[in-house]
Short mmCIF file of C-alpha atoms in Angstrom, two decimals:
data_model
loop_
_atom_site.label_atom_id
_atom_site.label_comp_id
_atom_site.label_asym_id
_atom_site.label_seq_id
_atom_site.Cartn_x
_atom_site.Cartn_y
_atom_site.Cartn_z
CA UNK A 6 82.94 -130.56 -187.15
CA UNK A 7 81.44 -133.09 -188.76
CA UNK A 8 82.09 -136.68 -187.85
CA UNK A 9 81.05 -139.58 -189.88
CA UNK A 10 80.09 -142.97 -188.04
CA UNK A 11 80.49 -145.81 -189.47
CA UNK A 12 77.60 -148.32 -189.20
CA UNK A 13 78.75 -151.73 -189.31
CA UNK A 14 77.88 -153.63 -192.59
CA UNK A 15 75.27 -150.66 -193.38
CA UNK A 16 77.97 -149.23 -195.92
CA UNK A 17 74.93 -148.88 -198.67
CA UNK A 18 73.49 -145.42 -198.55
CA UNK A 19 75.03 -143.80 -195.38
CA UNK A 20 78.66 -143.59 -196.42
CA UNK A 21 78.46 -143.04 -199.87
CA UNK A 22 76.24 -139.93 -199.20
CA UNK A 23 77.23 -136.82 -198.70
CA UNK A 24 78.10 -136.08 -194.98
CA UNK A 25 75.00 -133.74 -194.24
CA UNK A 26 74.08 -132.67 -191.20
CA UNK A 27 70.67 -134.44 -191.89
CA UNK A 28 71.90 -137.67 -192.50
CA UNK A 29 74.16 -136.91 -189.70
CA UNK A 30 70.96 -136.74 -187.73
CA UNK A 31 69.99 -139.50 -188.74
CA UNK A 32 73.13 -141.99 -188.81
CA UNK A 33 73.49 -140.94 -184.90
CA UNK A 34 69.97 -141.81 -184.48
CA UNK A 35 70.07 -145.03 -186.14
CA UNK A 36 73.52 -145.89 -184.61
CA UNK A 37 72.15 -145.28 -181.12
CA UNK A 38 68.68 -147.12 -181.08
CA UNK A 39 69.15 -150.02 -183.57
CA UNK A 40 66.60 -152.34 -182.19
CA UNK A 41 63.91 -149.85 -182.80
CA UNK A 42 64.06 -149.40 -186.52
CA UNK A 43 60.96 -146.73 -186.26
CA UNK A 44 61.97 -144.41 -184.36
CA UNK A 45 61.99 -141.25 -185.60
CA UNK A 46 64.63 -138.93 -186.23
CA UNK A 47 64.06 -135.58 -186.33
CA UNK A 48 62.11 -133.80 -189.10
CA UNK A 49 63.48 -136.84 -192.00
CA UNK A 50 61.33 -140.12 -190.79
CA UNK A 51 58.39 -139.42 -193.28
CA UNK A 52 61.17 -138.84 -196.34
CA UNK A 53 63.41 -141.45 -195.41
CA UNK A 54 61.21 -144.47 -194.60
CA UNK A 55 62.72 -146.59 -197.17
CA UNK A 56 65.98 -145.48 -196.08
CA UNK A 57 65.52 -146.04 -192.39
CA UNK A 58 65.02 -149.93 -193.65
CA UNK A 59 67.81 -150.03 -195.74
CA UNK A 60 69.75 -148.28 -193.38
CA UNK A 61 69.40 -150.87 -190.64
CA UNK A 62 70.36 -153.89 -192.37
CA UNK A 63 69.88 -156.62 -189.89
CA UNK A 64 69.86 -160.10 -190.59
CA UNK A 65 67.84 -162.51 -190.29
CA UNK A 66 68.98 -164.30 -187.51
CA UNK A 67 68.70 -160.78 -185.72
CA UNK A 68 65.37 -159.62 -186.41
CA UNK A 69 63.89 -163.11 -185.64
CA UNK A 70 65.77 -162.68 -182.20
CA UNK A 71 64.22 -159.46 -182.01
CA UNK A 72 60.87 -160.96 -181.80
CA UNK A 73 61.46 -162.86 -178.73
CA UNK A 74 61.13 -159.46 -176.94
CA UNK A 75 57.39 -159.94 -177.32
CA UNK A 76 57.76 -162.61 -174.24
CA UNK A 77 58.07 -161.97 -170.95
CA UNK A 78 61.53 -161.86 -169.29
CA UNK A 79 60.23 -164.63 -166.88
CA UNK A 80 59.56 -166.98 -169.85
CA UNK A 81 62.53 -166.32 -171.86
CA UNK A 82 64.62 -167.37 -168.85
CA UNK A 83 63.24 -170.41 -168.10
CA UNK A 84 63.08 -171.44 -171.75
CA UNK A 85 66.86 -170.55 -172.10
CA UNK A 86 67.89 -172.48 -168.89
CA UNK A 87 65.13 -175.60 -170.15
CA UNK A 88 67.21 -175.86 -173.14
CA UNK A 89 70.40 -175.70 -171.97
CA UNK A 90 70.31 -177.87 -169.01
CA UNK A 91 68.82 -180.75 -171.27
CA UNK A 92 71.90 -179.91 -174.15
CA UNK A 93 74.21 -180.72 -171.00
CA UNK A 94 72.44 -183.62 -169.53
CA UNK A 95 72.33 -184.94 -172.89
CA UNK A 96 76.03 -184.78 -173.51
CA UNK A 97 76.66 -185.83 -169.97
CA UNK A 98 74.52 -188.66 -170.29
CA UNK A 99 76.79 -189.51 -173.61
CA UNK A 100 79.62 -189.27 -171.80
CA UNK A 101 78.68 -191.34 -168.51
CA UNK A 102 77.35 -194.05 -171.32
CA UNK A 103 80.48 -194.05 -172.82
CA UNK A 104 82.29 -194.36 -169.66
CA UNK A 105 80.42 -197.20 -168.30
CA UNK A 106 80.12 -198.78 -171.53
CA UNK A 107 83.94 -199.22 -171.54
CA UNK A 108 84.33 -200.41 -168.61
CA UNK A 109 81.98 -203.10 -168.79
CA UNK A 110 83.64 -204.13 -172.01
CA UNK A 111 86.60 -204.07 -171.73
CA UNK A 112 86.19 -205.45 -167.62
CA UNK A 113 84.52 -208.49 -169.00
CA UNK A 114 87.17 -209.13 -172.44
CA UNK A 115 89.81 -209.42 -169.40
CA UNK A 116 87.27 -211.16 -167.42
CA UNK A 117 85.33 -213.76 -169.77
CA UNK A 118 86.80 -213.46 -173.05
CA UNK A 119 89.87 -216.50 -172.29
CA UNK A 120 87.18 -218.71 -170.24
CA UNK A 121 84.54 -218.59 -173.42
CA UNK A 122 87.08 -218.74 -175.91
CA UNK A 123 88.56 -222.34 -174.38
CA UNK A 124 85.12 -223.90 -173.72
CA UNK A 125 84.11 -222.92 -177.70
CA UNK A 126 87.23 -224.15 -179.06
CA UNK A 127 86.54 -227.60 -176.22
CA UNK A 128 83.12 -227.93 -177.96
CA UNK A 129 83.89 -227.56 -181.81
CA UNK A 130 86.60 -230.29 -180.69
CA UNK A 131 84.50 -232.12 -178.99
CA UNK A 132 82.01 -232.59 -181.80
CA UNK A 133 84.35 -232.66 -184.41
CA UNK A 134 85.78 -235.88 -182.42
CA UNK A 135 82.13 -237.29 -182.40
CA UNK A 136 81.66 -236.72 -186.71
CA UNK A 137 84.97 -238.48 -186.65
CA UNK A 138 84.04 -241.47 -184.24
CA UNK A 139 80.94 -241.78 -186.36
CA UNK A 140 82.28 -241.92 -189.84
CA UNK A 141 84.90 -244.54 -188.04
CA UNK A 142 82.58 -247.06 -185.81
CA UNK A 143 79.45 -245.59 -187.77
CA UNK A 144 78.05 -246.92 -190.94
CA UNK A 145 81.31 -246.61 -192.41
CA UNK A 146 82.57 -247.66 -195.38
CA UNK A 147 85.62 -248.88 -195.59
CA UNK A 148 86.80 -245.76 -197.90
CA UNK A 149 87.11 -243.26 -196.21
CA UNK A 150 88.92 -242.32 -192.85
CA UNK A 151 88.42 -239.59 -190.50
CA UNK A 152 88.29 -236.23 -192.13
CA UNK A 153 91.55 -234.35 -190.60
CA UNK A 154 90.86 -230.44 -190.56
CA UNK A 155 94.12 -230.01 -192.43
CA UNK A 156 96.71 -231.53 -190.50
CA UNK A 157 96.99 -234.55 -192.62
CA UNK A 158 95.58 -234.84 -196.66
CA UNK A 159 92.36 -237.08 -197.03
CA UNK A 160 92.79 -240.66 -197.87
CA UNK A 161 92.15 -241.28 -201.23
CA UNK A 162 88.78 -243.08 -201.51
CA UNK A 163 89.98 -246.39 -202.66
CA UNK A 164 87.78 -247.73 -205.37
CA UNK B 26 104.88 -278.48 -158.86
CA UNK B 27 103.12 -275.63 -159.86
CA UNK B 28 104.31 -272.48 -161.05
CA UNK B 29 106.80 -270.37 -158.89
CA UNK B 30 106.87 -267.32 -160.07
CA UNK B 31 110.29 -266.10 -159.58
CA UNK B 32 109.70 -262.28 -159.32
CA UNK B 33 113.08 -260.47 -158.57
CA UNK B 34 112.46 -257.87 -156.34
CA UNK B 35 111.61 -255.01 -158.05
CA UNK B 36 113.55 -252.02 -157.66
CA UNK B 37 111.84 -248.81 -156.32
CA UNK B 38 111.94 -246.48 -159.67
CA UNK B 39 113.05 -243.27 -158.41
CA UNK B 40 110.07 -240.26 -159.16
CA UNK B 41 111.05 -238.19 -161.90
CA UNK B 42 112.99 -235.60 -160.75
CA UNK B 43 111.05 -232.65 -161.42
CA UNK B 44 107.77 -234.19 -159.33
CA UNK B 45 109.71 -234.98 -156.56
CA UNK B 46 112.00 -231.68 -156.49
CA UNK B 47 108.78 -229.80 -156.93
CA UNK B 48 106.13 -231.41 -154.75
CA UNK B 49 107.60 -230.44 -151.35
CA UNK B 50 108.81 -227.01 -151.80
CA UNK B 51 105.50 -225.09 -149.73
CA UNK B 52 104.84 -227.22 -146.60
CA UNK B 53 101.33 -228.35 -146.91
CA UNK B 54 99.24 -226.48 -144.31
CA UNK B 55 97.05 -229.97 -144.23
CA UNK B 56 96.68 -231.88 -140.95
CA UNK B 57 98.88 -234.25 -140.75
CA UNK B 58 97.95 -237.25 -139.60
CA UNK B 59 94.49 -239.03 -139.45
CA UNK B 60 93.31 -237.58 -135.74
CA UNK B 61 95.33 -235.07 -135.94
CA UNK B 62 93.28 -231.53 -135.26
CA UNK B 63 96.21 -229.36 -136.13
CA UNK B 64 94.68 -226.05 -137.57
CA UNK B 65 98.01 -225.65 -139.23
CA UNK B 66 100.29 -222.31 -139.02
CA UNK B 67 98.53 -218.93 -138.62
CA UNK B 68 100.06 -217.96 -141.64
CA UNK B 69 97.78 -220.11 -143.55
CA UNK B 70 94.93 -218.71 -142.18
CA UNK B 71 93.15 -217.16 -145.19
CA UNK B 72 95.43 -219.64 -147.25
CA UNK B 73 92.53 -220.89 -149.04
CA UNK B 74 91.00 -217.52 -150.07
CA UNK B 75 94.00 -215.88 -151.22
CA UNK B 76 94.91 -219.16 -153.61
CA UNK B 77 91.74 -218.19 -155.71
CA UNK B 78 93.05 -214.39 -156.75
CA UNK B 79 95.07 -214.73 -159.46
CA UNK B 80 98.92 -212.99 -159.05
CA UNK B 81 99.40 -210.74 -162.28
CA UNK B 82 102.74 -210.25 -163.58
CA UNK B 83 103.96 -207.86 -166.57
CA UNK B 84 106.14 -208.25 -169.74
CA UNK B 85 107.44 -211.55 -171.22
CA UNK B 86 108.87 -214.26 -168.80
CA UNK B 87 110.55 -217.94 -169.96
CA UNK B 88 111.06 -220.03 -167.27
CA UNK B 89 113.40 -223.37 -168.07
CA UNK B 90 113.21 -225.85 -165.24
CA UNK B 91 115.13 -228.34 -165.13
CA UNK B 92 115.48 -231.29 -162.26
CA UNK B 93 119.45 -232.66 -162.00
CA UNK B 94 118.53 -235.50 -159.61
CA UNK B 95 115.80 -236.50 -156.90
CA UNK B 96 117.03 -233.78 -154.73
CA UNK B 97 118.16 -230.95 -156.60
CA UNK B 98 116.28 -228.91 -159.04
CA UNK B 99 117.88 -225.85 -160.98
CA UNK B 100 115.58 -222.95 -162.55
CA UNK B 101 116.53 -220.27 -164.95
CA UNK B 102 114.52 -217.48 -165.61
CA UNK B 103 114.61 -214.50 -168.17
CA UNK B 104 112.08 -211.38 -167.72
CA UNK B 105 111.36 -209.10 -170.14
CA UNK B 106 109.78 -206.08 -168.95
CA UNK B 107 109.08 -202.30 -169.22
CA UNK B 108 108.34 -201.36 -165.37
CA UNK B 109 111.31 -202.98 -164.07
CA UNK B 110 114.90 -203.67 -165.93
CA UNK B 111 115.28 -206.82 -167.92
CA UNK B 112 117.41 -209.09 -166.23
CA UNK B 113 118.18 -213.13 -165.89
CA UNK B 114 117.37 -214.95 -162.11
CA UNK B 115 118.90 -218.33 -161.63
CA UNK B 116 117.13 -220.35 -158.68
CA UNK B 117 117.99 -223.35 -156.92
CA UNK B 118 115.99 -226.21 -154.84
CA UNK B 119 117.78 -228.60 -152.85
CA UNK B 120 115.29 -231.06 -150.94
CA UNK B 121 116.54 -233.19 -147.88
CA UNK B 122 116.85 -236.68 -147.36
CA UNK B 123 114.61 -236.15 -143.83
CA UNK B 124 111.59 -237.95 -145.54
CA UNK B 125 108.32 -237.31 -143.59
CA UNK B 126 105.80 -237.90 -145.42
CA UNK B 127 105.66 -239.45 -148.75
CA UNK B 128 105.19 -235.99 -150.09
CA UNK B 129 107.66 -234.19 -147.59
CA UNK B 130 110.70 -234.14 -146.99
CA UNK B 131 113.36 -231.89 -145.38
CA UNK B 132 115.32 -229.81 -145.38
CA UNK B 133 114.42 -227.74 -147.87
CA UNK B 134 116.43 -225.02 -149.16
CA UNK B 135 115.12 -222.43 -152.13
CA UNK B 136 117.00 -219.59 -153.76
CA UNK B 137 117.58 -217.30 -156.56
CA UNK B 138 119.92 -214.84 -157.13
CA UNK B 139 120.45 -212.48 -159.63
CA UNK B 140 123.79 -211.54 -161.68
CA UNK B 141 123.78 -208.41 -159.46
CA UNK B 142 124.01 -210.03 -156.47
CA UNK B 143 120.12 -209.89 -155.28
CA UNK B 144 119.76 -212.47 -153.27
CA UNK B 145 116.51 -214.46 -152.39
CA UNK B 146 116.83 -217.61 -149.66
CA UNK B 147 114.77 -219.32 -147.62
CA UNK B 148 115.23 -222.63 -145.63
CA UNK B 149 112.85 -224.80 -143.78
CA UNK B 150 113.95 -227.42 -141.69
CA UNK B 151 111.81 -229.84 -139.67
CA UNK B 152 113.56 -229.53 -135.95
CA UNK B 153 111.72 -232.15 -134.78
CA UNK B 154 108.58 -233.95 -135.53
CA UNK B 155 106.28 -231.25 -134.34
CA UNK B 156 108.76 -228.34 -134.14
CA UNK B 157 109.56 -226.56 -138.11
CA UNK B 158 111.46 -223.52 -138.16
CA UNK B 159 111.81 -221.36 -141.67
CA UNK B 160 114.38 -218.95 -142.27
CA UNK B 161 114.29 -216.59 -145.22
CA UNK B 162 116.59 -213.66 -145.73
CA UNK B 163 116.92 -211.58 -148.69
CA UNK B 164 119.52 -208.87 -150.06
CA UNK B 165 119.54 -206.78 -151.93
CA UNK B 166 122.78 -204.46 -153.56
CA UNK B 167 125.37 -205.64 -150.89
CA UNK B 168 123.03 -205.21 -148.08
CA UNK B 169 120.73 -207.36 -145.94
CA UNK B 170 117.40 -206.30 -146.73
CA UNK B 171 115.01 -208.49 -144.99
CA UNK B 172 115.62 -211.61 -142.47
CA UNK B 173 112.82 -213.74 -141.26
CA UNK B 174 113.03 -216.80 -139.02
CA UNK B 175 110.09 -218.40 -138.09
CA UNK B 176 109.61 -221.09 -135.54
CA UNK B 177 106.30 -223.51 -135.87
CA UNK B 178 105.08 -225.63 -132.98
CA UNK B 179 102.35 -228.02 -134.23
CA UNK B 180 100.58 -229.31 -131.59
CA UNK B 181 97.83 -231.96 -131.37
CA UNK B 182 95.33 -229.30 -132.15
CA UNK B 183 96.64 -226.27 -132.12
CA UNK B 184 99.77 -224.18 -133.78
CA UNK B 185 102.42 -221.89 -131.62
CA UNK B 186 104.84 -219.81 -133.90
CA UNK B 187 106.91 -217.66 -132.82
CA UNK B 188 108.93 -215.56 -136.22
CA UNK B 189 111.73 -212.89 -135.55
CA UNK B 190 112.22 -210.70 -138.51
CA UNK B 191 115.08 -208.40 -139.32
CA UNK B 192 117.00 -208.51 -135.60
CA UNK B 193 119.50 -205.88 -135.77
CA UNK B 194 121.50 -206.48 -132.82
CA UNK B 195 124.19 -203.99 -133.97
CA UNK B 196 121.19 -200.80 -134.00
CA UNK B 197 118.98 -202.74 -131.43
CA UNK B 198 115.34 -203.13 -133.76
CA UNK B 199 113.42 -205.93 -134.48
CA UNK B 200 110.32 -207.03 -134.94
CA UNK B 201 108.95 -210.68 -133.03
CA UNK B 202 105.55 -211.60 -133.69
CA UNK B 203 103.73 -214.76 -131.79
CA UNK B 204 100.68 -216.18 -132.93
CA UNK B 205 98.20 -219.05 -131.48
CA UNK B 206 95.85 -220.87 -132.91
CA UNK B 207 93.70 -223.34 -131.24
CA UNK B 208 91.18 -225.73 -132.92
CA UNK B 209 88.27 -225.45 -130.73
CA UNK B 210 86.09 -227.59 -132.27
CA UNK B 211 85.71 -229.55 -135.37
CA UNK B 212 85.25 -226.43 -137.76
CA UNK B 213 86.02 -223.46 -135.71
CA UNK B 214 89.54 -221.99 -135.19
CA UNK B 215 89.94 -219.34 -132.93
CA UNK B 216 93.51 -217.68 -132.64
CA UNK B 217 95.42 -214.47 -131.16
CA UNK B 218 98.45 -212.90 -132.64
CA UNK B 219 100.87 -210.25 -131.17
CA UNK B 220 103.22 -208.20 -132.84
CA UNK B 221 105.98 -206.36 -131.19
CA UNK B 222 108.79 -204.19 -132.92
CA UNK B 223 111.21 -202.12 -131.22
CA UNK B 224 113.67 -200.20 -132.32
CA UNK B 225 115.16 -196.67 -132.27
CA UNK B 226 112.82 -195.34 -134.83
CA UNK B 227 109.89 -196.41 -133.05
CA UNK B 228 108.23 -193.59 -130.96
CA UNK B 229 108.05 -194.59 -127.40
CA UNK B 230 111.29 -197.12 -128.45
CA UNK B 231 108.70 -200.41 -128.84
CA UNK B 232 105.09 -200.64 -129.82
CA UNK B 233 103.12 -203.63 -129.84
CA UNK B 234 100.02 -204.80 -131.86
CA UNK B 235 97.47 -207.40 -130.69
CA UNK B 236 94.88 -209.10 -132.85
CA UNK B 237 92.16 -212.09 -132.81
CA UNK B 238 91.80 -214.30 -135.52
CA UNK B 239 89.18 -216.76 -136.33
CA UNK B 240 88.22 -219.44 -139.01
CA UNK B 241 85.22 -221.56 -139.71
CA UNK B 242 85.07 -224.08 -141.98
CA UNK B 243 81.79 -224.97 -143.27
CA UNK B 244 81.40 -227.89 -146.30
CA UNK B 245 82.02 -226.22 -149.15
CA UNK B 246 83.04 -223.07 -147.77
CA UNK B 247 85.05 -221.42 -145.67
CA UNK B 248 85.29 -218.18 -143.87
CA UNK B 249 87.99 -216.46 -141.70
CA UNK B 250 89.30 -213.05 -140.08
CA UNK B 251 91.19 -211.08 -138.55
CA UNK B 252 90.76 -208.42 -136.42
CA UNK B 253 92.71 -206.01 -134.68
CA UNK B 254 95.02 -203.26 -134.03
CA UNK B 255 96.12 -202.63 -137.72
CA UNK B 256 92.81 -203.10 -139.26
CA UNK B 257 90.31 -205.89 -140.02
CA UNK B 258 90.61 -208.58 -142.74
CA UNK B 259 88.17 -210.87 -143.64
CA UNK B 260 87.94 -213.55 -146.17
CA UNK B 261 85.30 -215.96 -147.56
CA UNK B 262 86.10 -218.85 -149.59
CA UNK B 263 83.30 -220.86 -151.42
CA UNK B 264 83.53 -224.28 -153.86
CA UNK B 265 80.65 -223.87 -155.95
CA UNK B 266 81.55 -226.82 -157.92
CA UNK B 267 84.19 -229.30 -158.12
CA UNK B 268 86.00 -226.80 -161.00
CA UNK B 269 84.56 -223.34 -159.74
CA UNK B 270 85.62 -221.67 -156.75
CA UNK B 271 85.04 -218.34 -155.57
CA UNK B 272 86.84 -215.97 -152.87
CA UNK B 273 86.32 -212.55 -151.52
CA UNK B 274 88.08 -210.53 -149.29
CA UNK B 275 88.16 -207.03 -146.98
CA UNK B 276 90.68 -205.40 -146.17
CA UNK B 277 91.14 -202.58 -143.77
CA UNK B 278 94.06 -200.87 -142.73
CA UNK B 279 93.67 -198.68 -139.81
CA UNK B 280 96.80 -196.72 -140.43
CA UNK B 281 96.68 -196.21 -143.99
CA UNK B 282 92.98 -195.20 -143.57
CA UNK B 283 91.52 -197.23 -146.39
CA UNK B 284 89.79 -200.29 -147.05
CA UNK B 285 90.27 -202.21 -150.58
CA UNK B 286 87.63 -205.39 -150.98
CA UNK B 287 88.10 -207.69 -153.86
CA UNK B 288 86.98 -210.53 -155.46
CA UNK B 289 88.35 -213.43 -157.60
CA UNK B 290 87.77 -216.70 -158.87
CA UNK B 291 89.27 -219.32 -160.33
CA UNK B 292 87.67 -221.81 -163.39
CA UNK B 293 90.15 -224.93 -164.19
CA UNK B 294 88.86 -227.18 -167.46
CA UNK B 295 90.90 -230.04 -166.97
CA UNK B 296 90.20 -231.37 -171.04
CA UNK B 297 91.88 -228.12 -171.93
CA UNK B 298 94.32 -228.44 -169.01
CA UNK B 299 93.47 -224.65 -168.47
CA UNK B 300 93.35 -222.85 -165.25
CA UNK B 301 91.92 -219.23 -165.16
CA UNK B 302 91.90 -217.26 -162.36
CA UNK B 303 90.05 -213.57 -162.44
CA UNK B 304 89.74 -210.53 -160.02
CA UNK B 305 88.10 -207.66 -159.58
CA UNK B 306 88.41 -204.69 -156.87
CA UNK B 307 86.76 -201.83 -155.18
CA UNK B 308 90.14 -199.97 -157.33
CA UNK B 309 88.71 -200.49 -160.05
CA UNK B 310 91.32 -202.70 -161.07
CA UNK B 311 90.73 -206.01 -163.21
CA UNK B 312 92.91 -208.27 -163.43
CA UNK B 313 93.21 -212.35 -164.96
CA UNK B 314 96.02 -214.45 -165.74
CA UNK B 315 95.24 -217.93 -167.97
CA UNK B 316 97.45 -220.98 -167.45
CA UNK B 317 97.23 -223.79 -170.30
CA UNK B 318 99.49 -226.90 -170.42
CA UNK B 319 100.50 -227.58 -173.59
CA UNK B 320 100.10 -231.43 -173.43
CA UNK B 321 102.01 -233.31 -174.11
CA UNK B 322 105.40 -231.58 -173.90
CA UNK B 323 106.32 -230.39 -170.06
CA UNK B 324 105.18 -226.61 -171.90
CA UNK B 325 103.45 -223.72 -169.81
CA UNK B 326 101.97 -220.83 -170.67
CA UNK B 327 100.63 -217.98 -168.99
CA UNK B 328 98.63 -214.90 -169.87
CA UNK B 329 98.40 -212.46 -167.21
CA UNK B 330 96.25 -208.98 -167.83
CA UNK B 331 95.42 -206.21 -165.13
CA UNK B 332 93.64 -203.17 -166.22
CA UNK B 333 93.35 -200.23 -164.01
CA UNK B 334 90.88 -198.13 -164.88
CA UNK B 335 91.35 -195.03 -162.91
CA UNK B 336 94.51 -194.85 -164.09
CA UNK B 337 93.95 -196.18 -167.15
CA UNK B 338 96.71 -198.20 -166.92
CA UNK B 339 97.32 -201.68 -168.97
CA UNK B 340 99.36 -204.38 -168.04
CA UNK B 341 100.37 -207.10 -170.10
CA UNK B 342 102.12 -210.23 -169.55
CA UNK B 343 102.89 -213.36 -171.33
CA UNK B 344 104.68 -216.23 -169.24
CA UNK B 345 106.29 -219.82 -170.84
CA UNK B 346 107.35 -222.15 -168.72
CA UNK B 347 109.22 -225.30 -169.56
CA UNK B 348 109.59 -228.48 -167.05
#
């Protein structure tokens, strides 16, 4: 009896036609050997060239894949493995980098971070005690005292 | 008819309490006396070393010590932590009257106990002027954990000891360890050490452990080991300057089957009264712990950090001391 098969997304002339056994022919024919768009089926390839095309609707992606059969298996192969292998080193390298990176940060925050952080804060007072000794014993008028970084207000300059 | 200067003798002003509660509490390993050659105790072997690597602790701590008199010096202490329960230790100090040295004296006698019951003692007594014997027990929920008497012979240049620990006479196990350490010449130690346990859980009923030890002291550093049946352990101690100092360290235990090195060193900045001390290890574990005075109130306080990264495991700890 007559069976129709459905082609996936190829619902534009086969279904809608009426289930002959010609296009039968040719929907089995089409169905079986879809990388080979010209093949032809039995007596209906000269009439239905423009159907054959419309009948196997690829897409793109799938007829620019099809090309790549025009290169030798050997070739393919290595070109597949090539690329791969560098995608993983790639995001293995990111992830070592990552690892090593946090490590030596946050190694050296427990580490370093306390020691630098008392010798700054030694230095800024260090040199803030020096401005302070020099507006003192420096050429200093008799106006002004030490500046205090906010502990106590400025004197007012006495005029 | 000159000038007497009537001067009234002037009476000895007792040290504040806390310096003179506090300063004897670890017997100096030190030599002594002037020609003395003493090596000082076994125990202090790799002293030097393992006071550079920093001892991290975790959660919040406040410490309030507080000296009663010259002799007797009371400590309370509250922890606040995640890995073990909160709780409240009171300690206790009572230093002799057996003056020594101007910066010894005996007996000593440290504890601190818990509201539980834990109990941590230890006294150290000076039997006689070359003879010091320690004894340290602990307990823990009703039951003696861990006893430890020690027995120190100083010689003129070289140290016997001879320490029991946990003597059950009641099962029959113990452990006795002797160690000797001989100055042989002006910078090189050279010691044995032999540890015997017995007991019924032993195989065989007792086993016994023998080991060599050595130190050399060079000028600014110093390097010393161990090395015998339980493993090898070596340590090297340097002074690169008068506020750096550096120490590393291998350790290999035969019976465990692994061997940890690590290394640590200590930075003190005396104009910001801060002492850091940092470590690292073949763990990959990092640790530091930062210890500012707070001029000029008797204040402490103490950051502590360890960071494990295998585990990825972060410990915090925050310290303040007062007195």
């Amino acid at each position: 009896m007559a069976t129709l098969i459905e082609l996936p997304g190829s619902d534009s002339g086969v279904a809608s036609s009426e289930v002959t056994p010609e296009s039968q022919d040719e929907v089995r024919a089409s169905s079986a050997d879809i990388t080979l768009p010209q093949v032809p089926s039995a007596d209906t390839a000269d009439i239905t060239d423009l159907e054959d095309d419309e009948d196997l609707d690829e897409s793109l992606l799938e007829r620019v894949w099809g090309l790549t059969e025009m290169f030798p298996d050997r070739l393919r192969s290595t070109c597949s493995s090539t690329v791969s292998t560098s995608l993983n080193l790639l995001k293995s390298t990111y992830e070592l980098s990552r690892q090593v990176v946090w490590v030596a940060v946050s190694s050296s925050v427990i580490l370093f971070a306390p020691v630098m952080f008392e010798l700054e804060r030694l230095n800024v007072e260090e040199m803030m005690k020096q401005d302070r000794n020099r507006l003192v014993f420096g050429p200093g008028s008799a106006v002004s005292g030490p500046p205090t970084p906010g502990l106590m207000p400025p004197p007012p300059p006495a005029r | 008819m000159g000038n007497v200067q009537a001067s009234g003798p002037a009476p000895p002003a007792p040290p504040p309490p806390t310096a003179a509660a506090a300063a004897p509490l670890p017997p100096p390993a030190a030599p002594e006396k002037k020609e003395d050659d003493n090596p000082g105790p076994m125990e202090d072997l790799h002293k030097k070393c393992k006071d550079v690597f920093p001892v991290m602790f975790e959660g919040g701590k406040f410490m309030l010590n507080k000296g009663l008199s010259n002799h007797f010096q009371v400590s309370h202490t509250v922890n606040f932590s995640t890995i073990q329960p909160p709780g409240y230790r009171f300690g206790a100090t009572f230093v002799g009257t057996q003056q020594v040295s101007p910066s010894e004296a005996y007996p000593v006698m440290l504890g601190d106990i818990d509201p539980s019951g834990n109990l941590n003692a230890s006294i150290i007594h000076q039997l006689h002027p070359s003879v010091r014997a320690k004894f340290v027990a602990q307990i823990q929920q009703s039951k003696w954990q861990a006893t430890q008497l020690t027995l120190d012979w100083r010689g003129t240049n070289h140290t016997t000891s001879l320490t029991l620990g946990n003597v059950d006479l009641v099962n029959g196990s113990g452990v006795a360890v002797t160690h000797y350490l001989q100055q042989v010449t002006k910078r090189l130690a050279l010691g044995t050490e032999l540890a015997y346990q017995y007991g019924p859980q032993v195989p065989g009923g007792h086993i016994a452990v023998h080991s060599v030890a050595g130190r050399y002291t060079g000028d600014n550093f110093t390097a010393s080991g161990t090395l015998g049946g339980t493993g090898v352990h070596l340590c090297y101690y340097q002074k690169a300057t008068e506020h750096l100092q550096f120490g590393v360290e291998l350790e290999t235990s035969l019976r465990m089957q692994e061997s940890v090195a690590s290394m640590a060193y200590q930075l003190e900045i005396p104009k910001a009264n801060t002492v850091f001390r940092g470590t690292l290890d073949t763990n990959w574990t990092v640790g530091a712990v930062m210890e500012k005075k707070l001029m000029p109130l008797p204040f402490t306080l103490a950051l502590s950090a360890m960071l494990n990264h295998p585990k990825n495991q972060f410990r915090l700890g925050c310290g303040f001391i007062i007195g």
